[in-house]
Structures are given as C-alpha cells and as structure tokens.
Amino acid sequence: MKKILWLLLLAVNSMMLHAQHFSINGKVSDPEKKPVQDATIYLLKEKDSSIINYTSTNKEGKFSLKTDVLNEPSILRVHHDKFSGYSQKIEKISQSLSLGDIELPSNKVQNIEEIKITVSPVKIKKDTIEFNAAALKVRPDSKIEELLKQIPGVEIGNDGKITVSGKEVDQVMINGKPFFDKDGKIALKNLPADIIKNIQFTTTKTKEEEFTGKAPKSNNTTINFNIDEKKNKGLISRLSLGYGSDKRYEGSAFISYFKKDTRINIIASSNNINSQGFSNDDVFDSMGRGRNSTGGSSGGGIQKSTTIGINYNDKLAKNADLDNFSITRSNSGSETGSKVSRTTLLPEYALTTHSESKGENNSEQYNFDTSAKITLDSLTTIYLSPKFNNSRNSSISNSNSSTSRDNSLLNESSSYTSSESESNSFTPNIYFLKQFRKKRRYLNATINTTISESTTSNLNKSGTVFYEGNSPYDNRNQLAETKNQNNNYYFGVGYSEPVSDSASVSLNLTYNSKISRDFRDVNDFNAVSGMYSDYNIFLSNSMNQKFNEINPTLSFDMAKKKFSVWAYMNVSISDMKVHSIYNGQAYSLQKNFTLPGYNVNFNYELAENKKIGLSNSSNFSIPGANQLIPYEDTSNPLSSHTGNPGLKNTWINSSSLYFSSYHRIKEMNYRLNVGFTYRNNDIVNYSRYDDSGKQLITYDNISGNKNVNATGDFSKSFKWKDSKLTINPRFSMLYNYNKGFINGQLFSSSSYSMSPGLNITYTLKDRLSIKPSYRLSYNSSKYTNYSIDKANTTNQTLKLELTNYIFNSRLVFGNDFEYSTNSNIAPGFKKDFYFWNTSLGYSFFDKQFTAKVKVYDVLNQNQSVKRTISNAYIEDREDLILRRYIMFSLSMKLNKFAGKKM
C-alpha cells in the first residue's frame, strides 16, 4: 500500500511541477478614463471559439488572466453591458503579456447581425458566472448535461457528482427553481440543450443569504439553467417497462409540463430489484447497483417498492411564488436475512456470538411538502414551508443466537417478533424578513415547529436458556403497546446591523420548547383466557419530559474580496424536567444548564480559485433522560440498561482545515480536508458481563476521546481532438482514540482507517466511455487491557464501467465489472466475489423508443459480506442479497418543446 501512495504522490507532484503559468495583464477604463469594474475578460481559440480562460476586473479596472503556452492564434475579448466590446488577436503565447490601458467606447447602435456576432460567451456578474448556451457546441439532440461538459472547469465524476472549479454542486435549478428535486438529475437527462438560453454558476446560499444579499458561507455551487423565453413551453414524457426471470420487474413513468412560470411534474416507479425512486441511468435503468440510480442498493435484503408523486410550482401572483408543492406516496417491502459472527472483547477473555435472522418488512408513506415566497413589499418577505408525513410499517422476524466462552456454551436464544406501527408528523415552518433602506440591515423571525405522534404494537415470543447463573430460563410471550408524542416548538428573532461596507453584527434570540410523552404497556399471554391480558409491571413504563431552552447569540461576519470571517458566541440556558414510572416506581428528575458555545470560521483566497479555510467550534451536549434515570430496563433478555443521575455534560471541541485549488487552464484540481474533534466528559457505556454472558450496562463519563479525519483528492484532465482522459486519485483517513469501561476495568482502543483510491475516466465523444476505479480500505485497531492486542482487516474493490456507442448512439452496449475481496473474514464467510452487470439497448423511431436486454449478476456470485472492527467487538456479517436475473425492457420518450417534437 505504501508503494501505491508514493506513486500517487509522485504523479501529482510531477503534474504540478510541469505546470507553466503565464498571465495577460491590463487595465480597463471608460471614455472618461475612469476604471471599469466587473468587466469580463475572456480568451478564445480562433479556430473554434472554445473558451480557454476568463476573469473579471477589480475596483481599479485591473485584470490578470492566467494562461499557458499557446502555439496557435487566440482572441482576447473584453465585455461590459454598459460599453462596446474590445477584441485583440494574439498569434501565440509563450510569455506573460502586458496590454496596458484598454479603453471601452460607449455603446453604439448596432444592427442585428452585429449584435449576434458580439454576444459574449461568458459574463461575470459579482458572484455569478454566466455562460451563453449558444456559444457551446453540442449535437442538435443533446440534453443539457452535454452543455455542462463543454464548460471549462465542469467535471462529472464516475459517481455522477458534478464539480465546478473544484467545488461540489449540491443544487441544480431550472429558471431559479428545483426541477422536481434539487440534485437536478431528471432535468439533466431529459431537457434538450437547444431550449436553454444561459447557464449560471453561483455559490449555494441559504434563504437568509438569498433574500438579504449577505455573503454566502457555503463551499458548494448551485447551477441554474435559464430557458429561452421563446421556448419556455414544453412537455417531457418518459415511460419504461421491463420484465425478467424470477418474476423480476421494473416500470417507471415521468411526465413534465412547463409553460413560462408554471411547471407540473408527475413521477411514478415500481420494481422488485432493489431500487427506490426514479432512475436516470440510460444504460441500466432501475437495476440495483446501476449507474446513478436513485436509492439503488447493494446492501442486504431483496426489496420491492412503488412510488408515485406530483410536483407543482408556479408564480401565483405578482408578489407570490410557489417554489414547491409536492405530494408523494410510496410503499416498499423487503425480505431480509443475515448471518453474524461477533467476538466481544473483554479484559480476561472474549465472548463469541453466532446469530442468524430472517424477516419481512413492509412500509407505506405519504409525504406532503410545500414552500412559498410572499413579497409584501420591496423590503418585506414571508417564506412558508409546511410539511406533513404519515407512515405505516409492519414487520416479522425470526432469529436465533448462541454465545460461548472458550468453546463453552453460555446461553442460547430464539425469538419471533411481529410489529405494526404508525407515525404522523407536521412541521409548519415560517420565516419572516424585514429589510431596511440601509443595505444589509434587517430584522427576521422564524417559527420552526414539529408535532409528531407514533404508535407501535409489538408481539414478542422468545426463549432464552442460560447455562450459567441462578436463572436458567427466560421465556416471554408478550404484547407491547407503545405511544410516543413529541412536540418541538422553536421561535427565533434576529437583528443584523452593518458596521462597515463589508462587515455586519447580528443579535439573535431563540426559544425552544420540547415536550415528549412516552408510554409502554406490556401484557403477558394468559393461557386460560387465550388473550394478552396479564399486565407486566416490570416491563411497562411511562415518561413525561419537558425541556425549555433560551439561547441568545451574538454573531459577526465580514466578507472582503480576499478573505471572509464569520463567528458567533452563544449561551444556552435550559431546564429539564422528567417524571417517569418504571417497575411501578415513580422517578422525578430536574436539572438546569447554562452552557456557552462558540464557532469561528476564516476563509482566505490565496489566488484565483485557490482557497484555504479554518474553523474551530465548541459546544456542550447534555445526557438524555434515559441515561440519567436510575432504573433498570430489562426489555432485552440478553442485556439490561440502568441510568446514572450523576452524568456530566459532554464538552466537544472541533477544528477543521480546508484547502482547494483549481487551475482552469491545466484542468487540474486538488482538495484537502482535515478535522480534529476532542471530547471531555464523553458519555460511554459502563458494561460488565455476568457468568451467563448477559450484558449489564450503565453509563459513565470519561475524558480524552478524540478523532482525526482527513480526505483529499486530485483531478487532472487531458483533452485531444474528441478524446478526454481524467485521472482522479483520492484518499481518506480516520483515526479514533476511545476509552471506556468493560467488566469494571478501564480499556482504550486506537483505530486507524485508510482508504486510498483511483478513478480514471476516458471518453471518446459519442463512441466510447471507459471508467476503471480501484479502492483499498485498510482498518487496524490496537487495544490495551483487552484479551487481544490488535485486529485488522483489508478490503479491495476493483471496478470497470465500459459503454460502447454504436450506429450514431442508436446501439448502446454497457458493462459494469467489479471484483471485491476481504481479508481476515471468519470461517464460513466467502472472502471474495466477482460481480458483472451487462446491458444492450437499441433505439429506433428517431430514438423515441429503446429496447433493452439486461443481465444482473451475470456470474451469479453477488454477495454482501463485511467485517466491522469497533472499540468493543469484531463482527463479520453476511446478508441476503439479490442474485442473477435477466430482464427485457422497452422505453418510450416523447418530448415537445415550443411546438416542436424532439
């Protein structure tokens, strides 16, 4: 593994050392010799007008456009909406250039043809970069995803994630609103490119930042596609049906109608191949483990699911925008099965537990979600976002387990459980904003309330045999009825005052009230009456809890061109009151807390597209009521829990370092994140095991638990003719140091996890796509005061995605290969396996119809086996998983935009 890391490091360094940096410098002024701020400067290749790089002028009108050696003619252009443009041809670039003063003449009346010729392909407007879609060359039948691939700095990874200048995209909007979902995958795969007028990139903002104009704090990017007003009317429809061996099936439908500000989307899907939601994978559709399939599962269980939903947004009035109105119904059912081997680590010895389980789960959900913006006047805004959720669940499970010590059996257990539950929640969120004439001075108020209730009926039939101790048998045949009510009322008010042109001070006051009521009534089976009528006082309980908190917060933020700072200090003043009954005994608890906290963040722009960020925060967390009340919960025959009223609050301090750099000319990006967290008075389990292997748990505080995490990745793209190669090495590292108590003795564990990886993407435009990837995960733990000193495991995964486009992309042949291997797996678990999916699709009738044949798990070797190493146990687990099937499918697309079928 060390050799692999050194090779990756050497490759990255060599690429960085060979990067040559030149710049084209100048100053832009108006006819009165005054500097022009925010003029867009861009460099184009003369032969095809492709964008090489772009920048903008500062307050002094100065610019510095980075470039590389260029041995062909290029054109430098300057654009500003208030002035006529400037253009200069450059034969070649072999050194830095200084253009001196560039004077932009006043706008003159031009004819239509001149206007078309001089339209700028890119504009920079403060924090927004806008690309003219007409300047991006794509095929006539392309979708809007192809537009992104033509924009400098945009990369779409093997996992479907989009980055812009090294920053991850977390929102894709159409005309400033979500297109059914915020990730925009449905829009990217379905909307045609030729209806788009421009594409905008901006830093992702919160609603408060969006409404008030405050500088955003996010490191992510939002993409917005604006549709040409003349083409802003259309209908998108997509229908797909498939059926295969073992009665496997899939079906999906998507219909979207839009006209100006009105948009209606209907989505539906149903399958029994482990995929939830709607798939946008053009090669494998909803096939589990398919590329970019929403909710695709590679874990345990065989699942079937059905989803139908409608989404509507519109401009209801001049001052009222309906951002979202959606209703969704979904139901799912799954068959599960698992085999587990766990070694529990103790100071003098180890316990070995073998268990197996099988079960079925069914769920049904209704979701209502809406959000609307109401503008009372130019300075006053109300944002409403109520939500409602209803869910019903049922499950049955059969399980058995045995625990032994030194090959001597301590206990055996078998159980059958059946449960039915229903839950409802309502969240009426309201945000009010009042701005004043003075810029960035505003008053806001927030109401975030959640009202929820859930009921559960659980039947438990279990038998446990203890071969050691005084109580050899624990047999149960019980019906437990539980009810949980949770009401959370949150009110906040804040005032922000600018103290300079770039700095503001804010004062916020929040009040939070949580009221919860939990009831659990258990009745044993009465053999005489044949009913569950014998009240079990020892397992029945109730708890009423009230938590009130007042939190004043003082915050400061400053946003300069080169750096930004934001920080806050707060004091949480709260009281907790708990009244409960356990085992027929009443318990009361009252505690008051005054807990300070703070958060400091600093970002500095070292150069264009090169940024470093630092943060440090501190806060307290209080123990839960179940951890404080000193009753013994014996609902599980193999373990019991007892609260500790002497628990202290946990103090948590976290620090992080973020660095990112993107070189647009070299198409090279690298990022690094490092984080450190320290916990004082951390709440841990204080466990001991009796002679029968039963675990007795209470809680205690311990200081010194900490973790360090680091992630990094590098990306470099090479382009020639119609080919593109992207190399993306990455790594993640995690170190955990934990202390705790087991059998009354202090123990410690140090765990290391390292995961280097490499993704490579090669595309030959409209012909071939090859995406190999490799990932190695190494985990190692060292222990003190345990029966073993260390444990480790290694997992390696090699993948290859291969897609061939034949006959002008009418015939698409896709193959996904995977090889996975695990080390140190317990006997009885398979260490490695091969996985292969294949798909062959043919499009006809102007690509309106596509027929496919797909095979999942061609080699019939798919499995779900993993090893988990924690600070208290080592566990090997194998789950029931979907195996080989073949499926035939037919899909249809019918799109119509501005009266034109596509």
Coordinates of C-alpha atoms in Angstrom, one line a residue, residues 1 34 42 72 117 136 143 146 194 311 359 378 397 428 485 587 597 702 760-761:
M1 CA 0.0 0.0 0.0
K34 CA -12.4 56.0 -15.1
Y42 CA -12.0 36.0 -21.8
E72 CA -2.0 28.9 -32.1
I117 CA -21.7 38.3 -33.6
L136 CA -21.4 25.9 -26.5
K143 CA -29.5 17.1 -23.3
E146 CA -23.9 17.9 -22.5
D194 CA -31.4 23.9 -27.5
N311 CA -44.8 18.3 -8.0
G359 CA -37.6 -11.3 8.3
S378 CA -39.8 45.5 -1.7
S397 CA -38.7 -11.5 12.2
P428 CA -45.3 24.3 9.9
Q485 CA -45.7 12.1 21.4
Y587 CA -38.9 8.7 39.3
G597 CA -20.6 27.8 22.9
I702 CA -14.6 9.7 30.5
I760 CA -9.9 7.1 -14.3
T761 CA -12.4 8.2 -17.0

